[in-house]
XYZ file of C-alpha atoms in Angstrom:
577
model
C 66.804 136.113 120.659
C 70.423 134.967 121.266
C 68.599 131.929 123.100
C 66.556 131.183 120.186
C 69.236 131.055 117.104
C 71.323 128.718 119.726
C 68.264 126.577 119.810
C 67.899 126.279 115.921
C 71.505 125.468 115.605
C 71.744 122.819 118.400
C 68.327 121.647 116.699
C 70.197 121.845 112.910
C 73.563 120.117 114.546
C 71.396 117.105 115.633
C 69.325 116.749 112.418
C 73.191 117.024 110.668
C 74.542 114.475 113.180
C 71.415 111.764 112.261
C 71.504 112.004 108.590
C 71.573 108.685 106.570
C 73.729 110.095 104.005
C 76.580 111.190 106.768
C 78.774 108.451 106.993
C 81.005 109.544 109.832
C 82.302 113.181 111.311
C 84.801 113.521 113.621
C 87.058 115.692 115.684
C 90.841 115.568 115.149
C 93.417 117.450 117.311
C 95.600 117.608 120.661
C 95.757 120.145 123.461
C 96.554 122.971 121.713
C 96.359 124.380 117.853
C 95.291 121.620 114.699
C 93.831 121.997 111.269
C 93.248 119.377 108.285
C 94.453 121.042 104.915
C 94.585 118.211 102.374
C 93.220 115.060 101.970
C 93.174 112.114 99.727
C 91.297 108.301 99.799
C 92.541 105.376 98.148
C 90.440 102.759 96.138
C 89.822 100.600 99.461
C 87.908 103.469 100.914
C 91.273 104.574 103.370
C 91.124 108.271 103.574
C 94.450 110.000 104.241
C 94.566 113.492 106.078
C 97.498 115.962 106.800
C 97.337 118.716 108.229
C 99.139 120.942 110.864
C 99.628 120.807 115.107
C 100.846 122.384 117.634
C 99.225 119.726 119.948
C 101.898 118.362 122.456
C 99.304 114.939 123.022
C 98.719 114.190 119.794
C 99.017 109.998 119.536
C 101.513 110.003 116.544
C 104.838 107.968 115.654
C 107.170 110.782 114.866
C 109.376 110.093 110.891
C 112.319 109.325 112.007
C 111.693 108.369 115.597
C 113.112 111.296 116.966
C 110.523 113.093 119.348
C 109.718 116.648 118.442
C 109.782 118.939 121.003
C 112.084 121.835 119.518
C 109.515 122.873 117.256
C 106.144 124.684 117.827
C 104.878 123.600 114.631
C 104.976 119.770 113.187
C 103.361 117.966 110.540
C 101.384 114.636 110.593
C 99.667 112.522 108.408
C 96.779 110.011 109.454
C 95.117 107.234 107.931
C 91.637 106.349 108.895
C 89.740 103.277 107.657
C 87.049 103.266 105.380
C 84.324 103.847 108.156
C 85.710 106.427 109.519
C 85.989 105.247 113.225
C 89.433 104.188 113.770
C 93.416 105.694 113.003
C 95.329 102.876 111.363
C 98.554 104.758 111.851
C 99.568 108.673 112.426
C 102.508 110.593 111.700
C 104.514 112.899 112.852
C 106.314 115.214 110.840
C 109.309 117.738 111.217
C 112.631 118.536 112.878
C 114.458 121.150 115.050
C 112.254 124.067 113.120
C 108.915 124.293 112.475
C 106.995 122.122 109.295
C 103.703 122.262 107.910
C 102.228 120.529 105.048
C 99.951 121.682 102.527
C 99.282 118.511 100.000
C 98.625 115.027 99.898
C 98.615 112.791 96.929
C 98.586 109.130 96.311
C 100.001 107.149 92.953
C 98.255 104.133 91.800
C 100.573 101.790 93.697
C 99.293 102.461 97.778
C 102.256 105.065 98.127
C 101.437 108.354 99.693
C 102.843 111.501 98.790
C 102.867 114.724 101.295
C 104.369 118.508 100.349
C 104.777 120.943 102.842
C 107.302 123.757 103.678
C 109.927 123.620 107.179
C 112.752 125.187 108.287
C 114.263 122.277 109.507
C 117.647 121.188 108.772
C 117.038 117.691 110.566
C 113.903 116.805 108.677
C 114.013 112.620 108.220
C 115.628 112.464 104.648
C 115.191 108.867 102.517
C 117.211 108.512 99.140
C 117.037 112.476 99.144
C 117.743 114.028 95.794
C 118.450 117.163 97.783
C 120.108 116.471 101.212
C 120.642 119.737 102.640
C 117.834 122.815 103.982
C 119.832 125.570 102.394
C 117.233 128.585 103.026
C 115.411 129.767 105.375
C 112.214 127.635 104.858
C 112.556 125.454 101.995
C 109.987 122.906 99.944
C 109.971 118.934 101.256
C 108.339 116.407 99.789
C 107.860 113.108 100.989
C 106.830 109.352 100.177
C 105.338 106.753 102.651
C 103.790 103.288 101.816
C 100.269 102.164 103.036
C 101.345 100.841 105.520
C 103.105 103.966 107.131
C 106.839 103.372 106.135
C 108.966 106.626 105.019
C 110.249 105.635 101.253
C 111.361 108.587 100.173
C 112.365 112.153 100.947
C 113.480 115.413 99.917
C 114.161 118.790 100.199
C 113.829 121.397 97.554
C 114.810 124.853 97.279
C 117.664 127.198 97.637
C 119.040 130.417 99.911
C 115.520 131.978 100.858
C 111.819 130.679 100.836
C 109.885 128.163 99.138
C 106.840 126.682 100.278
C 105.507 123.229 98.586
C 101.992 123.817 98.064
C 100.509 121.222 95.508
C 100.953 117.719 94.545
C 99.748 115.790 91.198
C 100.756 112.153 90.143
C 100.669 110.971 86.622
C 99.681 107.633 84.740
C 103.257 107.092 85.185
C 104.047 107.388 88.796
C 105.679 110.818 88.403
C 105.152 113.390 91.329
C 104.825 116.560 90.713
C 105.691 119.740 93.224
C 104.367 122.882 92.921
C 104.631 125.665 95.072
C 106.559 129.438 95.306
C 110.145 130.411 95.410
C 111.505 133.875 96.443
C 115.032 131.999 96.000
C 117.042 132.753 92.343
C 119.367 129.754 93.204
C 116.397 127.046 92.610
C 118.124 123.638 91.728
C 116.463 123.896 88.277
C 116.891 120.960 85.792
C 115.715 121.029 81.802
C 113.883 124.315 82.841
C 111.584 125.654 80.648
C 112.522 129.013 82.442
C 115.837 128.357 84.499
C 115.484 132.157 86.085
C 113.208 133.802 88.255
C 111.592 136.406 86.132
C 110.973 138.859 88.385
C 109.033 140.516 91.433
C 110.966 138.595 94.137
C 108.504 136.097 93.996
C 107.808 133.239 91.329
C 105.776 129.776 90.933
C 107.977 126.372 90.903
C 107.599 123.304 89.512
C 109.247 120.248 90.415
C 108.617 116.770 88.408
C 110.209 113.459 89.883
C 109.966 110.538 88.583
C 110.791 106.956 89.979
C 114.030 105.631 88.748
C 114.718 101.768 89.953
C 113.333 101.976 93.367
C 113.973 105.703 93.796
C 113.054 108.891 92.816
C 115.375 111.137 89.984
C 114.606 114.699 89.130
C 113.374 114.930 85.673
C 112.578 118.742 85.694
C 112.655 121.520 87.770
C 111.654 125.100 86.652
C 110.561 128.599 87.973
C 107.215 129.686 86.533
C 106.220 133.012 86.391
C 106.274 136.848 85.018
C 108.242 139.876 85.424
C 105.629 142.191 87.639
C 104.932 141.254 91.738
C 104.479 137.812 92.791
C 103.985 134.884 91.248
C 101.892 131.754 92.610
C 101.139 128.395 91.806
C 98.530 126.946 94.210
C 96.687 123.954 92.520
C 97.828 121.763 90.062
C 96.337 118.462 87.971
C 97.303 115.947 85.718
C 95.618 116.001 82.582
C 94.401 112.624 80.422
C 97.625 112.574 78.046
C 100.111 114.081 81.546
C 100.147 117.310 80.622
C 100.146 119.642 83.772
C 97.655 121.847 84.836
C 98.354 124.726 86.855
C 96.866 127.861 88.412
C 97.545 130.735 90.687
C 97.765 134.203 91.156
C 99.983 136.610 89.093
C 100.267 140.462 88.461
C 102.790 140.068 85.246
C 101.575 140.839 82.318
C 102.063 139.914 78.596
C 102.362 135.720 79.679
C 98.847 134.758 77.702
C 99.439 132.540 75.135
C 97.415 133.634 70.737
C 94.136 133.288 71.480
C 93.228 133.054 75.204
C 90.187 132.856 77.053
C 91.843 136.503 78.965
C 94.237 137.728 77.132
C 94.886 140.291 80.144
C 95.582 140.547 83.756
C 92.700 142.389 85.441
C 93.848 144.560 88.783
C 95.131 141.348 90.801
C 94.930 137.992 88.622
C 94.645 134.945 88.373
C 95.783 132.335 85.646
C 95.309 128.725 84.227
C 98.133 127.453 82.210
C 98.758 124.232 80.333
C 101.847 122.417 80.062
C 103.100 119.898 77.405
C 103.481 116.011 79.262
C 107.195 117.134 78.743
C 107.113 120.035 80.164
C 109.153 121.918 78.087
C 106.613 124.232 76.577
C 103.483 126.172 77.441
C 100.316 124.940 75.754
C 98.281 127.758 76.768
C 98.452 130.126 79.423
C 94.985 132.372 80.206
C 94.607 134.741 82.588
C 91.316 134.304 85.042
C 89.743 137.665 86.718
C 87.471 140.004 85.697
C 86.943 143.817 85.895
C 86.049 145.341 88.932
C 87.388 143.784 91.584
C 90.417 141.389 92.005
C 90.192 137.500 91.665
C 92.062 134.369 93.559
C 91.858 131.177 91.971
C 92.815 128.317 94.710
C 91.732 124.880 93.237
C 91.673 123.113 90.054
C 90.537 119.855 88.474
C 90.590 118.463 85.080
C 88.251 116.152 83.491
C 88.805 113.435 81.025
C 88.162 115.908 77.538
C 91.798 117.898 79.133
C 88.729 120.580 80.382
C 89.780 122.519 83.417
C 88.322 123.769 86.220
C 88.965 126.513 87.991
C 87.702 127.595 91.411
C 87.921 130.601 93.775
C 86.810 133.929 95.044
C 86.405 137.479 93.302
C 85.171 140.712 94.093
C 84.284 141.447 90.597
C 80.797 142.280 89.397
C 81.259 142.047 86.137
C 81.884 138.083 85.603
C 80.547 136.896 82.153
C 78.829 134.604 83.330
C 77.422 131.555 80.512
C 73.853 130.442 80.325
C 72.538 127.826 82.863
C 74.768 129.786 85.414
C 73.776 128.446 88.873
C 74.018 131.987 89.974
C 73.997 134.489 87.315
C 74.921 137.607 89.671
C 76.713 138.846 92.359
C 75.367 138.083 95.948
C 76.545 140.269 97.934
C 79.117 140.824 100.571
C 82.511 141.632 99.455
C 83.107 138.848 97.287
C 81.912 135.729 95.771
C 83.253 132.512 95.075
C 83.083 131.401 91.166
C 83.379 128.010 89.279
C 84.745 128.295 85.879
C 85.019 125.622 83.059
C 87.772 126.432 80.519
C 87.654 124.676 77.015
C 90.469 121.969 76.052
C 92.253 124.471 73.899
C 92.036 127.482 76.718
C 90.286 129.191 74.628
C 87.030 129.863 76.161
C 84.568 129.504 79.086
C 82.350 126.910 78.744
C 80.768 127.410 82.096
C 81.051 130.333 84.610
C 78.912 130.904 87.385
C 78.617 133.052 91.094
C 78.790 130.802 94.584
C 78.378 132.917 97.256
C 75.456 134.733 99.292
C 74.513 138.068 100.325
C 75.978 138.528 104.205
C 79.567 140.245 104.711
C 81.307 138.175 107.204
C 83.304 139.425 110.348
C 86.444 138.626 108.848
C 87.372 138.912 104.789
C 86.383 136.612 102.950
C 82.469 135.933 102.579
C 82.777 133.033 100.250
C 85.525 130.999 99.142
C 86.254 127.836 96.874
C 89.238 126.029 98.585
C 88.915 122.672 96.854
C 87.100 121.253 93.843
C 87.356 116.874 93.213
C 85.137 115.884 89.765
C 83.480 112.327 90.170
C 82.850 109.647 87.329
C 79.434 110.766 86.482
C 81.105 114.740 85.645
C 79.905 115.972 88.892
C 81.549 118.959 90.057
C 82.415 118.845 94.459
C 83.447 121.839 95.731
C 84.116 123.480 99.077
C 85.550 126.649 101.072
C 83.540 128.387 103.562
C 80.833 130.922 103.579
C 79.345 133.740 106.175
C 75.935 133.902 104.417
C 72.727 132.424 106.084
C 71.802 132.547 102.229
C 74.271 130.486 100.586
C 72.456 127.876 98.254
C 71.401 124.817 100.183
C 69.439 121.664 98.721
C 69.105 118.232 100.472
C 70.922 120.127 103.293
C 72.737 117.551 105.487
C 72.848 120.837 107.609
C 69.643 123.279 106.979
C 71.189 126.467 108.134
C 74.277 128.285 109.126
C 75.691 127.602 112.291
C 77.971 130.376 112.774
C 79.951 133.144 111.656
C 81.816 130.880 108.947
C 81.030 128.066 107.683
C 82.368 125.464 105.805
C 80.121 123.771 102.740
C 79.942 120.965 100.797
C 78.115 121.532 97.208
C 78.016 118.599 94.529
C 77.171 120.519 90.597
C 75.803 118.954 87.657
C 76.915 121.512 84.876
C 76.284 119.755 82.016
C 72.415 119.386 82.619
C 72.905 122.920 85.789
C 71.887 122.250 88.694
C 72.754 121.589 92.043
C 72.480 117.898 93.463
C 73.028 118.901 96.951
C 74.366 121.945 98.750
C 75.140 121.898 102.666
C 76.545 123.981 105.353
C 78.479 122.271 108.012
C 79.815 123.667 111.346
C 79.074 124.876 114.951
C 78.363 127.980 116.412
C 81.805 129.456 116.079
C 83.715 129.059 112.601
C 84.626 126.732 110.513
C 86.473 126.558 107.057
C 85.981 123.726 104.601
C 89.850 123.183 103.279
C 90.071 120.601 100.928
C 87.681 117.433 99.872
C 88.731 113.711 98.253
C 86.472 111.542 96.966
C 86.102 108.256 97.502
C 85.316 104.853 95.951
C 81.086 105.149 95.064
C 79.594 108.103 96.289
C 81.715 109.224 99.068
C 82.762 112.824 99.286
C 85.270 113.283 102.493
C 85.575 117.058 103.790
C 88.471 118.271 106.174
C 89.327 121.082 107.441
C 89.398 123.118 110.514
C 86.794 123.896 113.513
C 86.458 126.603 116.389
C 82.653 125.295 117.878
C 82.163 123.324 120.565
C 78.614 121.748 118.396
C 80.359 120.804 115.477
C 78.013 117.244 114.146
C 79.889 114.259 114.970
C 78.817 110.942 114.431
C 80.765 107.790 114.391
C 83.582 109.706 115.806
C 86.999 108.745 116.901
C 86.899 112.443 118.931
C 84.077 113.360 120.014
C 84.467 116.607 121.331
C 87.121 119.035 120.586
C 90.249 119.496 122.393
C 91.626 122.717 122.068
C 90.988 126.486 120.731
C 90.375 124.510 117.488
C 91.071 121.163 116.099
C 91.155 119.578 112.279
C 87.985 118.142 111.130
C 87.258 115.172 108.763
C 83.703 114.617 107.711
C 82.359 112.035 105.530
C 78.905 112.467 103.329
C 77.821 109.717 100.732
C 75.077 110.944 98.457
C 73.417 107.544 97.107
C 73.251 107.083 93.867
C 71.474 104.031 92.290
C 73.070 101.419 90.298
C 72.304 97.831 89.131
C 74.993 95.402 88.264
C 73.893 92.244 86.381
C 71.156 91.379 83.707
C 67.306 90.842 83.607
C 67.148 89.342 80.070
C 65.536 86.213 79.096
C 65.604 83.955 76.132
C 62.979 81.203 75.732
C 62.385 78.783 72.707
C 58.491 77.854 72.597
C 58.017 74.400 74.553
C 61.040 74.557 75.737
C 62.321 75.237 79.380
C 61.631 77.773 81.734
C 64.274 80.588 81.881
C 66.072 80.212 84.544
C 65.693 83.363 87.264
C 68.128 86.625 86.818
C 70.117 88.112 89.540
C 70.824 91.751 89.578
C 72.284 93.453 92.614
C 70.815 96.894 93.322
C 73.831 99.447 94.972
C 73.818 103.005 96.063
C 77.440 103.501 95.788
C 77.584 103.914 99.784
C 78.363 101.096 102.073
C 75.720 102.465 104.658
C 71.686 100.828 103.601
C 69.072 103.128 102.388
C 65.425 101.950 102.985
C 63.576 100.416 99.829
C 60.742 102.861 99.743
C 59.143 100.749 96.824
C 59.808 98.310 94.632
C 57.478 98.001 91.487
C 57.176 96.156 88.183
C 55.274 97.512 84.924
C 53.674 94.377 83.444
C 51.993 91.241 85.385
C 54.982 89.029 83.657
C 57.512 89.808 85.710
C 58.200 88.545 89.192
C 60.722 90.336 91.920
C 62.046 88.703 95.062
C 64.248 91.084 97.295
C 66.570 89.629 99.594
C 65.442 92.782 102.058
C 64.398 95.873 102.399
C 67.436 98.209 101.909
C 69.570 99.573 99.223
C 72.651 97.497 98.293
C 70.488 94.637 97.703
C 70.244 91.481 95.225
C 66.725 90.930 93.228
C 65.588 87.647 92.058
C 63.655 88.169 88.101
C 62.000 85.998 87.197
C 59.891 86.386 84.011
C 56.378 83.877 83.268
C 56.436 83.342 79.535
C 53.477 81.056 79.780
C 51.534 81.663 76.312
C 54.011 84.017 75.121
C 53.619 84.363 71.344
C 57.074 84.861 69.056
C 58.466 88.119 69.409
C 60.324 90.490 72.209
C 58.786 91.877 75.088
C 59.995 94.609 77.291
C 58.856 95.641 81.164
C 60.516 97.892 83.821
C 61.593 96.925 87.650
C 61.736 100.379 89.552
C 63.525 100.364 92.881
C 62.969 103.894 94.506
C 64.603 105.448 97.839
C 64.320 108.154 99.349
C 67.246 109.624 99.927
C 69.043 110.128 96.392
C 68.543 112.827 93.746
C 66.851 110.548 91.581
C 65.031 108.652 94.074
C 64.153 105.497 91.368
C 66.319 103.340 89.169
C 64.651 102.071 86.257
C 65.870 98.474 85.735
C 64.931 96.895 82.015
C 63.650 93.383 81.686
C 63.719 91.622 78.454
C 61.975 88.680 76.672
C 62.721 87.062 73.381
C 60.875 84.063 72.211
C 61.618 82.111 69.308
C 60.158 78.789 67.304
């Protein structure tokens, strides 16, 4: 039996590995310990990973150009081209102590922001607004330009421990840090609450903003309640810069008149919505249900300042809305959930069950680590799951592969349904971390891998190196478009109209096979320049005894591959005396 599942995954591993859609997968990691926890891509297509090592071989230049051998743990941050298959630079991050990061951002100029928490008091420092590690772990945040140079750097914090956990940039090149604090000597600036509140533990919030080459604070604040701990662990930046944020909290009494949960449930979660300034809370809604106890981990917000929420629960009881993906509970002990709060924060538009029915070896089952919306409103999520069960549809990977999994799932809310669902990983574990998406179609998954099988194609590692390494996969889901016009005017006994030119794209770089290309009346004429999606198409329309009046006809291009497998292109005549 054991024979025969190890069969079915090498067999689901190599279908994985051959997909069109995959663009590239790939190993990352040294001789010992790695993971990939964030990751961002630029307009280019240059995808940005960071991540944690304890890998003594890892090819990096260490920040600073001190080598790091004091410390177990170090930093880095990698850029890959577009394809995939080569570095363009890595770094090395940390001091004396050890450093991790846990965010990675990027503003609209190239720069590259990266948050993380380290003991270090030697940590490479670049017009600093705080120059000194006065705790025992403390916040950093750092600033390096595409082309790998440090350009800024900070520490943030006070006598005890903060960890940086989220990044957000704004139209206006402000960075945002979020994170906790356990410290009550925070460096706090135009606070909206300049004390912790209580529990020994409370969110932070750190806005800096760039000030004539540099970075000045503009705010700092704690953010939190008076009950247990307090923590912020996504945050977004909504249409007009106000800040999104959410976390988990057990204080009570912090909802704002008229919330979507007015109450904390057994262990909470909350969304909360702060004014572009800062200096006041918009709304503030709790998120968890009765029954069980509820983590919310990532966020997003779309351009109508609607948030989304993401994470796991053990509640049964989730009010879920109609066209609910998954109305009920799986199974297991918990379930991720999606969750679409309206602009106001006043109610769920959308609310719906992820998860399957198998309890894994280890807590949790299901999880929603990361969530990314696209420009067609297209929810990505991932996280990792222990059910053979979990939802799949135009798998890149048809079944589990081991005891966890990470997944990739792309949602269409508005109109529910799935567009695709996937597993991906080995025999062993894996745990999808965090997703960016791309320019086009391109959805790029990291996180972190135990099996030996994991698919890899196009890889810069091959295999993996250690216990277990980082991962970086990249799927593009076509999509077709068409650029240009197929519209004609022609005066009777006149000239010809000259022939159109519209270019055909699936929003991926790779080609996609033309499976047909077909025209609904005898008038119209296509030349394509080849047989695969991107391609250009010559239309040309014969108006040869074409009476006064408009006339209307429809090129279809159809693949394969995508979710709607034909684009519809319109062709238009108008002939005139």
């Amino acid at each position: 039996m054991k024979r025969t599942i190890a069969v079915m995954a090498f067999a689901a591993m190599l279908a994985a590995a051959q997909d069109k859609r995959l663009v590239f997968s790939t190993y990352h990691g040294g001789d010992r310990n790695d993971d990939a926890v964030s990751a961002a891509v630029d307009a280019a297509g240059y995808i940005y990973v960071t991540g944690e090592t304890e890998s003594r071989d890892l090819k990096a230049d260490p920040v600073g150009g001190k080598p790091l051998t004091a410390a177990v743990f170090k930093a880095y941050l990698t850029k890959y081209a577009p394809s995939g298959k080569d570095v363009v630079w890595r770094k090395l991050i940390g001091g004396a102590s050890n450093t991790v990061t846990h965010a990675v951002a990027l503003d609209r100029d190239g720069g590259v922001f990266v948050a993380g928490t380290t003991g270090a008091r030697d940590l490479p420092l670049m017009n600093p607004v705080q120059d000194k590690q006065t705790g025992l772990n403390i916040a950093f945040l750092m600033k390096f330009s595409a082309a790998g140079e440090l350009v800024f750097s900070t520490y943030f914090g006070g006598e005890r421990n903060e960890e940086g956990l989220a990044l957000a940039v704004d139209s206006q090149g402000s960075v945002y840090l979020a994170g906790r604090a356990s410290s009550s000597n925070l460096p706090v600036k135009n606070a909206l609450q300049p004390q912790m509140a209580g529990g020994g533990q409370d969110g932070f919030i750190a806005k800096y903003s760039p000030d004539g080459g540099k970075y000045a604070l503009a705010y700092a604040t704690y953010f939190g309640g008076t009950m247990g701990t307090d923590n912020i662990y996504a945050i977004a930046v909504g249409p007009d810069d106000s800040l999104y944020l959410t976390g988990d909290t057990m204080s009570p009494g912090l909802a704002t008149a008229e919330a979507y949960i007015g109450k904390p449930v057994s262990y909470s979660s909350f969304l909360a919505k702060l004014t572009p300034a800062g200096d006041k809370v918009a709304y503030f809604t709790y998120v968890g249900w009765a029954g069980g106890y509820t983590s919310a981990r990532a966020l997003a917000v779309d351009g109508d300042g609607r948030a989304y929420v993401g994470g796991d629960t053990t509640s049964k009881q989730l009010a879920v809305t109609p066209g609910a993906i998954q109305p009920g509970f799986a199974g297991g002990l918990r379930d991720a959930f999606l969750l679409r709060v309206n602009a106001a924060g006043t109610a769920a538009e959308y609310l719906t069950y992820l998860g399957g029915s198998t309890r894994g070896a280890a807590d949790p089952d299901e999880t929603v680590a990361s969530l990314q919306l696209d420009s067609h409103g297209h929810v990505y999520v991932t996280g990792e799951t222990s059910s053979p069960d979990f939802p799949g549809r135009r798998v890149v990977q048809a079944t589990h592969g081991g005891a966890q999994d990470a997944y990739v799932m792309r949602l269409d809310l508005d109109n529910p349904q799935i567009i695709y669902s996937t597993f991906w990983g080995g025999q062993k574990k894996e745990g999808g971390l965090a997703l960016a998406l791309g320019p086009g179609e391109n959805a790029t998954l990291v996180g972190v891998s135990y099996s030996e099988d994991l698919p890899v194609a196009n890889a810069v590692q091959a295999k993996i190196a250690s216990g277990n390494d980082a991962f970086v996969a990249q799927i593009c889901d076509p999509w077709l478009r068409a650029s240009g016009t197929a519209s004609f005017g022609y005066v009777v006994g006149g000239d010809v109209p000259v022939a159109q030119t519209v270019e055909v794209g699936s929003g991926c770089v790779q080609p996609f096979a033309v499976t047909e290309i077909a025209v609904s009346e005898a008038w119209v004429k296509v030349t394509a320049d080849g047989g695969n999606v991107p391609l250009k198409l010559k239309v040309e329309a014969n108006v040869e005894g074409m009476a006064v009046g408009e006339y209307t006809a429809v090129v279809r291009v159809s693949i394969a591959e995508a979710f709607y497998r034909t684009l519809e292109i319109p062709v238009v005549v108008r002939v005139t005396e």
